[in-house]
Amino acid sequence: MIPTDAIDSGILNSLLFYIMVMGLLLVVAVFIRIKLKVFKKYFIPASLIAGVLGIIFGPFGIGIFSEEMVSAWGALAGILISIVFAPMLLGVKKSENKGKSKLMIRHLIFSYTASLLQIGVPLLAASLLILPFFDVPEIFATIIEVGWAGGHGTAAGMFEVYDALGWDEGGSLAVTTATIGIVFGIVSGIIMINIAVKKGYSAVIKDQKDISTEDTEDIIPVDKQTANSVETVNPDMIESTAFHIGLIGIAIILGWFMQQVLNIFVTGIPLFPLAMIGGLIVNAVIMRTKYSITVDKKTLNRIQGVALDFLILGAVASIQIPVVVEFALPLIILTVVTVGLMMWYFYYLGPRFFPKEWFENAIVHYGAYSGVTAIGLMLLRTADPKMETEAGQGFALRAPLYSPFLGGGLLTAIIPLLVLNSSGVIIGLSALAIVAILLLISHSLGLVKLFGSRENFN
């Protein structure tokens, strides 16, 4: 029997208080977004606003929040990331979309291309422009794919990886790049949609007056409110949400066991991508039984969403401002390189990947790999309000074959390890070589039109 004093009640009380303060910040951020329309116009989430409030009132700002509190928030973010990733492949049923294989493959290769470019180009740019002049580790450039394609969740999860590799500043810088990416993705994406309508790139919106960035309401009226999950088990037995949390817990436990086995061969692999694979295993088992009807994807999404909101708040609020200042110049250089890379990816590769409705198909990826998936879908909704194109469908179909590996998946987590075990140049060139092979094979199969006229491209 565990003695009652085995866990210091003072620690638990402090943690509870810290979480309650996070809740307070989220509520304050909600009303700030409601009152200041600029945040709604540019789709800045309340969790990000709350994180910035945490910085302002934290030890590097006004100093109301103690360093201990903010550090606890950062540690909590590192735990919550497993709860965010574990349900990603849970509740996924066999796709009912038939005859969409070519569309799915195009979106899949376009996704891999984005992440591999965000790995390869920054690593080579760092080797040429940053490492010779600045005192930064060779894994410095890995924060780009972690923060941009991975987002705040992945960046928070990488704290333990960078710490294990001896670079304590890596986590804060990764979260900083994620913040830069999400703001840049939103602002530039809206500008690009306006340009697309003006130049005739858009397949749906033909007049700039039809572009609406405020078609959703922050406070949903009573007559428009709908249930965001369903009860799948009798509440006399167990609350449905608790049952789904249990499934997520099993996924995380499976991920933990995989982590222990992998630690025999290589250390430093974080738990969150393995928790996602654990979720895939749980899903594969339960979907083959009559109990598959007990799994509600919307309930899983709600749990995931709660964890993500608290995660973003904690990750942003715990950014070490002195570290960001120290690495400001190399970070700016790497950001400028990444901005140029994403523009080339969108405007050059986009039309060559998608023979029709290229803008809508490409903008969802641009938003997702600058910020997060939600930003990509938001930009798609702005460019295609009624989802008339196949962009959303293709983007969704590619997810199960992309998310476990890149953009926050297993390969994202081990890239820093690979860089330390070889070199940034080797890993960077390898990533770009894989991109080249993917593009050439796709071109030869008629999936991508890299050279010549795009006529007869289908």
PDB file of C-alpha atoms in Angstrom, residues 247-427:
ATOM      1  CA  LEU A 247      -8.513   4.701 -24.447  1.00  0.00           C
ATOM      2  CA  ILE A 248      -6.048   7.556 -24.757  1.00  0.00           C
ATOM      3  CA  GLY A 249      -4.340   6.312 -21.595  1.00  0.00           C
ATOM      4  CA  ILE A 250      -3.919   2.840 -23.110  1.00  0.00           C
ATOM      5  CA  ALA A 251      -2.404   4.382 -26.240  1.00  0.00           C
ATOM      6  CA  ILE A 252       0.087   6.347 -24.150  1.00  0.00           C
ATOM      7  CA  ILE A 253       0.994   3.243 -22.102  1.00  0.00           C
ATOM      8  CA  LEU A 254       1.672   1.320 -25.334  1.00  0.00           C
ATOM      9  CA  GLY A 255       3.808   4.219 -26.514  1.00  0.00           C
ATOM     10  CA  TRP A 256       5.703   4.157 -23.229  1.00  0.00           C
ATOM     11  CA  PHE A 257       6.471   0.445 -23.621  1.00  0.00           C
ATOM     12  CA  MET A 258       7.714   1.075 -27.166  1.00  0.00           C
ATOM     13  CA  GLN A 259       9.887   3.907 -25.848  1.00  0.00           C
ATOM     14  CA  GLN A 260      11.465   1.604 -23.249  1.00  0.00           C
ATOM     15  CA  VAL A 261      12.276  -0.985 -25.910  1.00  0.00           C
ATOM     16  CA  LEU A 262      13.740   1.632 -28.253  1.00  0.00           C
ATOM     17  CA  ASN A 263      15.814   3.071 -25.409  1.00  0.00           C
ATOM     18  CA  ILE A 264      17.801  -0.177 -25.471  1.00  0.00           C
ATOM     19  CA  PHE A 265      19.095   0.800 -28.899  1.00  0.00           C
ATOM     20  CA  VAL A 266      18.862   4.598 -28.987  1.00  0.00           C
ATOM     21  CA  THR A 267      18.015   7.170 -26.339  1.00  0.00           C
ATOM     22  CA  GLY A 268      16.243  10.474 -26.782  1.00  0.00           C
ATOM     23  CA  ILE A 269      13.133   9.385 -28.709  1.00  0.00           C
ATOM     24  CA  PRO A 270      10.207  11.241 -27.112  1.00  0.00           C
ATOM     25  CA  LEU A 271       6.961   9.646 -26.043  1.00  0.00           C
ATOM     26  CA  PHE A 272       4.453  11.637 -28.115  1.00  0.00           C
ATOM     27  CA  PRO A 273       4.999  10.105 -31.599  1.00  0.00           C
ATOM     28  CA  LEU A 274       5.037   6.628 -30.054  1.00  0.00           C
ATOM     29  CA  ALA A 275       1.780   7.437 -28.239  1.00  0.00           C
ATOM     30  CA  MET A 276       0.270   8.166 -31.650  1.00  0.00           C
ATOM     31  CA  ILE A 277       1.402   4.743 -32.861  1.00  0.00           C
ATOM     32  CA  GLY A 278      -0.083   3.317 -29.661  1.00  0.00           C
ATOM     33  CA  GLY A 279      -3.365   4.954 -30.639  1.00  0.00           C
ATOM     34  CA  LEU A 280      -3.130   3.291 -34.042  1.00  0.00           C
ATOM     35  CA  ILE A 281      -2.722  -0.103 -32.348  1.00  0.00           C
ATOM     36  CA  VAL A 282      -5.691   0.500 -30.028  1.00  0.00           C
ATOM     37  CA  ASN A 283      -7.754   1.596 -33.023  1.00  0.00           C
ATOM     38  CA  ALA A 284      -6.742  -1.442 -35.092  1.00  0.00           C
ATOM     39  CA  VAL A 285      -7.885  -3.765 -32.288  1.00  0.00           C
ATOM     40  CA  ILE A 286     -11.154  -2.106 -31.293  1.00  0.00           C
ATOM     41  CA  MET A 287     -12.298  -1.428 -34.873  1.00  0.00           C
ATOM     42  CA  ARG A 288     -12.257  -5.172 -35.509  1.00  0.00           C
ATOM     43  CA  THR A 289     -14.750  -5.813 -32.738  1.00  0.00           C
ATOM     44  CA  LYS A 290     -18.413  -5.038 -32.127  1.00  0.00           C
ATOM     45  CA  TYR A 291     -17.270  -2.407 -29.625  1.00  0.00           C
ATOM     46  CA  SER A 292     -16.081  -0.075 -32.371  1.00  0.00           C
ATOM     47  CA  ILE A 293     -19.341   1.837 -31.921  1.00  0.00           C
ATOM     48  CA  THR A 294     -18.185   2.925 -28.445  1.00  0.00           C
ATOM     49  CA  VAL A 295     -15.515   5.174 -29.979  1.00  0.00           C
ATOM     50  CA  ASP A 296     -16.652   8.690 -30.854  1.00  0.00           C
ATOM     51  CA  LYS A 297     -14.088  10.664 -32.835  1.00  0.00           C
ATOM     52  CA  LYS A 298     -15.652  13.963 -31.795  1.00  0.00           C
ATOM     53  CA  THR A 299     -15.209  13.153 -28.113  1.00  0.00           C
ATOM     54  CA  LEU A 300     -11.568  12.316 -28.759  1.00  0.00           C
ATOM     55  CA  ASN A 301     -11.222  15.611 -30.602  1.00  0.00           C
ATOM     56  CA  ARG A 302     -12.683  17.501 -27.624  1.00  0.00           C
ATOM     57  CA  ILE A 303     -10.176  15.915 -25.229  1.00  0.00           C
ATOM     58  CA  GLN A 304      -7.385  16.599 -27.700  1.00  0.00           C
ATOM     59  CA  GLY A 305      -8.534  20.210 -28.075  1.00  0.00           C
ATOM     60  CA  VAL A 306      -8.561  20.859 -24.316  1.00  0.00           C
ATOM     61  CA  ALA A 307      -5.050  19.440 -23.985  1.00  0.00           C
ATOM     62  CA  LEU A 308      -3.841  21.508 -26.949  1.00  0.00           C
ATOM     63  CA  ASP A 309      -5.209  24.787 -25.586  1.00  0.00           C
ATOM     64  CA  PHE A 310      -3.451  24.309 -22.246  1.00  0.00           C
ATOM     65  CA  LEU A 311      -0.350  23.051 -24.052  1.00  0.00           C
ATOM     66  CA  ILE A 312      -0.027  26.129 -26.271  1.00  0.00           C
ATOM     67  CA  LEU A 313      -0.542  28.426 -23.297  1.00  0.00           C
ATOM     68  CA  GLY A 314       2.096  26.609 -21.240  1.00  0.00           C
ATOM     69  CA  ALA A 315       4.605  26.308 -24.075  1.00  0.00           C
ATOM     70  CA  VAL A 316       4.401  29.973 -25.102  1.00  0.00           C
ATOM     71  CA  ALA A 317       4.339  31.335 -21.540  1.00  0.00           C
ATOM     72  CA  SER A 318       7.454  29.322 -20.643  1.00  0.00           C
ATOM     73  CA  ILE A 319       9.555  30.702 -23.527  1.00  0.00           C
ATOM     74  CA  GLN A 320      12.889  31.834 -22.112  1.00  0.00           C
ATOM     75  CA  ILE A 321      13.055  35.391 -23.422  1.00  0.00           C
ATOM     76  CA  PRO A 322      16.817  35.802 -22.692  1.00  0.00           C
ATOM     77  CA  VAL A 323      17.456  32.709 -24.823  1.00  0.00           C
ATOM     78  CA  VAL A 324      15.438  34.145 -27.718  1.00  0.00           C
ATOM     79  CA  VAL A 325      17.363  37.414 -27.465  1.00  0.00           C
ATOM     80  CA  GLU A 326      20.667  35.543 -27.389  1.00  0.00           C
ATOM     81  CA  PHE A 327      19.827  33.593 -30.564  1.00  0.00           C
ATOM     82  CA  ALA A 328      17.872  36.412 -32.246  1.00  0.00           C
ATOM     83  CA  LEU A 329      20.136  37.056 -35.240  1.00  0.00           C
ATOM     84  CA  PRO A 330      20.655  33.422 -36.334  1.00  0.00           C
ATOM     85  CA  LEU A 331      16.936  32.857 -35.738  1.00  0.00           C
ATOM     86  CA  ILE A 332      16.076  35.784 -38.005  1.00  0.00           C
ATOM     87  CA  ILE A 333      18.380  34.441 -40.725  1.00  0.00           C
ATOM     88  CA  LEU A 334      16.810  30.994 -40.522  1.00  0.00           C
ATOM     89  CA  THR A 335      13.307  32.508 -40.549  1.00  0.00           C
ATOM     90  CA  VAL A 336      14.041  34.574 -43.676  1.00  0.00           C
ATOM     91  CA  VAL A 337      15.346  31.450 -45.432  1.00  0.00           C
ATOM     92  CA  THR A 338      12.223  29.521 -44.417  1.00  0.00           C
ATOM     93  CA  VAL A 339       9.886  32.287 -45.608  1.00  0.00           C
ATOM     94  CA  GLY A 340      11.557  32.229 -49.032  1.00  0.00           C
ATOM     95  CA  LEU A 341      11.383  28.434 -49.062  1.00  0.00           C
ATOM     96  CA  MET A 342       7.651  28.382 -48.296  1.00  0.00           C
ATOM     97  CA  MET A 343       6.919  30.962 -51.000  1.00  0.00           C
ATOM     98  CA  TRP A 344       8.773  28.828 -53.553  1.00  0.00           C
ATOM     99  CA  TYR A 345       7.015  25.696 -52.306  1.00  0.00           C
ATOM    100  CA  PHE A 346       3.609  27.320 -52.696  1.00  0.00           C
ATOM    101  CA  TYR A 347       3.921  29.342 -55.877  1.00  0.00           C
ATOM    102  CA  TYR A 348       6.251  27.052 -57.839  1.00  0.00           C
ATOM    103  CA  LEU A 349       5.324  23.544 -56.741  1.00  0.00           C
ATOM    104  CA  GLY A 350       1.633  24.216 -56.020  1.00  0.00           C
ATOM    105  CA  PRO A 351       0.541  24.697 -59.654  1.00  0.00           C
ATOM    106  CA  ARG A 352       2.729  21.781 -60.729  1.00  0.00           C
ATOM    107  CA  PHE A 353       1.251  19.352 -58.231  1.00  0.00           C
ATOM    108  CA  PHE A 354      -2.411  20.111 -58.776  1.00  0.00           C
ATOM    109  CA  PRO A 355      -3.758  20.331 -62.339  1.00  0.00           C
ATOM    110  CA  LYS A 356      -6.991  22.000 -61.262  1.00  0.00           C
ATOM    111  CA  GLU A 357      -7.910  24.209 -58.333  1.00  0.00           C
ATOM    112  CA  TRP A 358      -4.218  24.431 -57.511  1.00  0.00           C
ATOM    113  CA  PHE A 359      -4.561  27.437 -55.247  1.00  0.00           C
ATOM    114  CA  GLU A 360      -7.106  25.839 -52.920  1.00  0.00           C
ATOM    115  CA  ASN A 361      -5.207  22.542 -52.846  1.00  0.00           C
ATOM    116  CA  ALA A 362      -1.912  24.271 -52.074  1.00  0.00           C
ATOM    117  CA  ILE A 363      -3.117  26.899 -49.572  1.00  0.00           C
ATOM    118  CA  VAL A 364      -4.272  24.282 -47.056  1.00  0.00           C
ATOM    119  CA  HIS A 365      -0.740  22.833 -47.011  1.00  0.00           C
ATOM    120  CA  TYR A 366       0.872  26.257 -46.859  1.00  0.00           C
ATOM    121  CA  GLY A 367      -1.141  27.136 -43.752  1.00  0.00           C
ATOM    122  CA  ALA A 368      -0.563  23.762 -42.115  1.00  0.00           C
ATOM    123  CA  TYR A 369       3.224  23.847 -42.579  1.00  0.00           C
ATOM    124  CA  SER A 370       3.577  27.477 -41.581  1.00  0.00           C
ATOM    125  CA  GLY A 371       1.336  27.182 -38.538  1.00  0.00           C
ATOM    126  CA  VAL A 372      -0.776  24.133 -37.714  1.00  0.00           C
ATOM    127  CA  THR A 373      -3.418  22.026 -39.438  1.00  0.00           C
ATOM    128  CA  ALA A 374      -6.162  24.281 -38.079  1.00  0.00           C
ATOM    129  CA  ILE A 375      -4.563  27.288 -39.802  1.00  0.00           C
ATOM    130  CA  GLY A 376      -4.380  25.395 -43.094  1.00  0.00           C
ATOM    131  CA  LEU A 377      -8.055  24.483 -42.864  1.00  0.00           C
ATOM    132  CA  MET A 378      -8.929  28.045 -41.870  1.00  0.00           C
ATOM    133  CA  LEU A 379      -7.181  29.427 -44.965  1.00  0.00           C
ATOM    134  CA  LEU A 380      -8.927  26.804 -47.102  1.00  0.00           C
ATOM    135  CA  ARG A 381     -12.299  27.820 -45.629  1.00  0.00           C
ATOM    136  CA  THR A 382     -11.511  31.448 -46.446  1.00  0.00           C
ATOM    137  CA  ALA A 383     -10.568  30.596 -50.054  1.00  0.00           C
ATOM    138  CA  ASP A 384     -13.288  27.958 -50.457  1.00  0.00           C
ATOM    139  CA  PRO A 385     -16.091  28.834 -47.983  1.00  0.00           C
ATOM    140  CA  LYS A 386     -18.478  26.068 -49.051  1.00  0.00           C
ATOM    141  CA  MET A 387     -15.730  23.471 -49.589  1.00  0.00           C
ATOM    142  CA  GLU A 388     -16.627  23.150 -53.264  1.00  0.00           C
ATOM    143  CA  THR A 389     -13.174  21.898 -54.259  1.00  0.00           C
ATOM    144  CA  GLU A 390     -11.567  18.544 -53.431  1.00  0.00           C
ATOM    145  CA  ALA A 391      -8.737  20.205 -51.474  1.00  0.00           C
ATOM    146  CA  GLY A 392     -10.090  19.416 -48.013  1.00  0.00           C
ATOM    147  CA  GLN A 393     -10.836  15.829 -48.952  1.00  0.00           C
ATOM    148  CA  GLY A 394      -7.369  15.215 -50.385  1.00  0.00           C
ATOM    149  CA  PHE A 395      -5.705  16.874 -47.384  1.00  0.00           C
ATOM    150  CA  ALA A 396      -7.663  14.659 -44.974  1.00  0.00           C
ATOM    151  CA  LEU A 397      -7.014  11.444 -46.920  1.00  0.00           C
ATOM    152  CA  ARG A 398      -3.238  11.874 -46.775  1.00  0.00           C
ATOM    153  CA  ALA A 399      -3.116  12.376 -42.982  1.00  0.00           C
ATOM    154  CA  PRO A 400      -2.818   8.722 -41.805  1.00  0.00           C
ATOM    155  CA  LEU A 401       0.224   8.187 -44.065  1.00  0.00           C
ATOM    156  CA  TYR A 402       1.903  11.496 -43.174  1.00  0.00           C
ATOM    157  CA  SER A 403       1.196  12.441 -39.550  1.00  0.00           C
ATOM    158  CA  PRO A 404       2.888   9.420 -37.889  1.00  0.00           C
ATOM    159  CA  PHE A 405       6.196  10.268 -39.552  1.00  0.00           C
ATOM    160  CA  LEU A 406       6.726  13.967 -40.301  1.00  0.00           C
ATOM    161  CA  GLY A 407       5.243  17.287 -39.249  1.00  0.00           C
ATOM    162  CA  GLY A 408       5.588  16.212 -35.627  1.00  0.00           C
ATOM    163  CA  GLY A 409       5.829  12.467 -36.149  1.00  0.00           C
ATOM    164  CA  LEU A 410       8.582   9.945 -35.451  1.00  0.00           C
ATOM    165  CA  LEU A 411      11.060  11.230 -38.065  1.00  0.00           C
ATOM    166  CA  THR A 412      10.659  14.800 -36.813  1.00  0.00           C
ATOM    167  CA  ALA A 413      11.594  13.603 -33.329  1.00  0.00           C
ATOM    168  CA  ILE A 414      14.740  11.728 -34.372  1.00  0.00           C
ATOM    169  CA  ILE A 415      16.188  14.234 -36.881  1.00  0.00           C
ATOM    170  CA  PRO A 416      18.230  16.005 -34.143  1.00  0.00           C
ATOM    171  CA  LEU A 417      19.662  12.614 -33.143  1.00  0.00           C
ATOM    172  CA  LEU A 418      20.563  11.852 -36.750  1.00  0.00           C
ATOM    173  CA  VAL A 419      22.253  15.227 -37.132  1.00  0.00           C
ATOM    174  CA  LEU A 420      24.411  14.675 -34.047  1.00  0.00           C
ATOM    175  CA  ASN A 421      25.314  11.158 -35.177  1.00  0.00           C
ATOM    176  CA  SER A 422      26.365  12.334 -38.652  1.00  0.00           C
ATOM    177  CA  SER A 423      26.214  16.016 -39.647  1.00  0.00           C
ATOM    178  CA  GLY A 424      23.762  18.706 -40.654  1.00  0.00           C
ATOM    179  CA  VAL A 425      25.138  18.718 -44.194  1.00  0.00           C
ATOM    180  CA  ILE A 426      24.648  14.970 -44.635  1.00  0.00           C
ATOM    181  CA  ILE A 427      21.113  14.955 -43.222  1.00  0.00           C
TER     182      ILE A 427
END
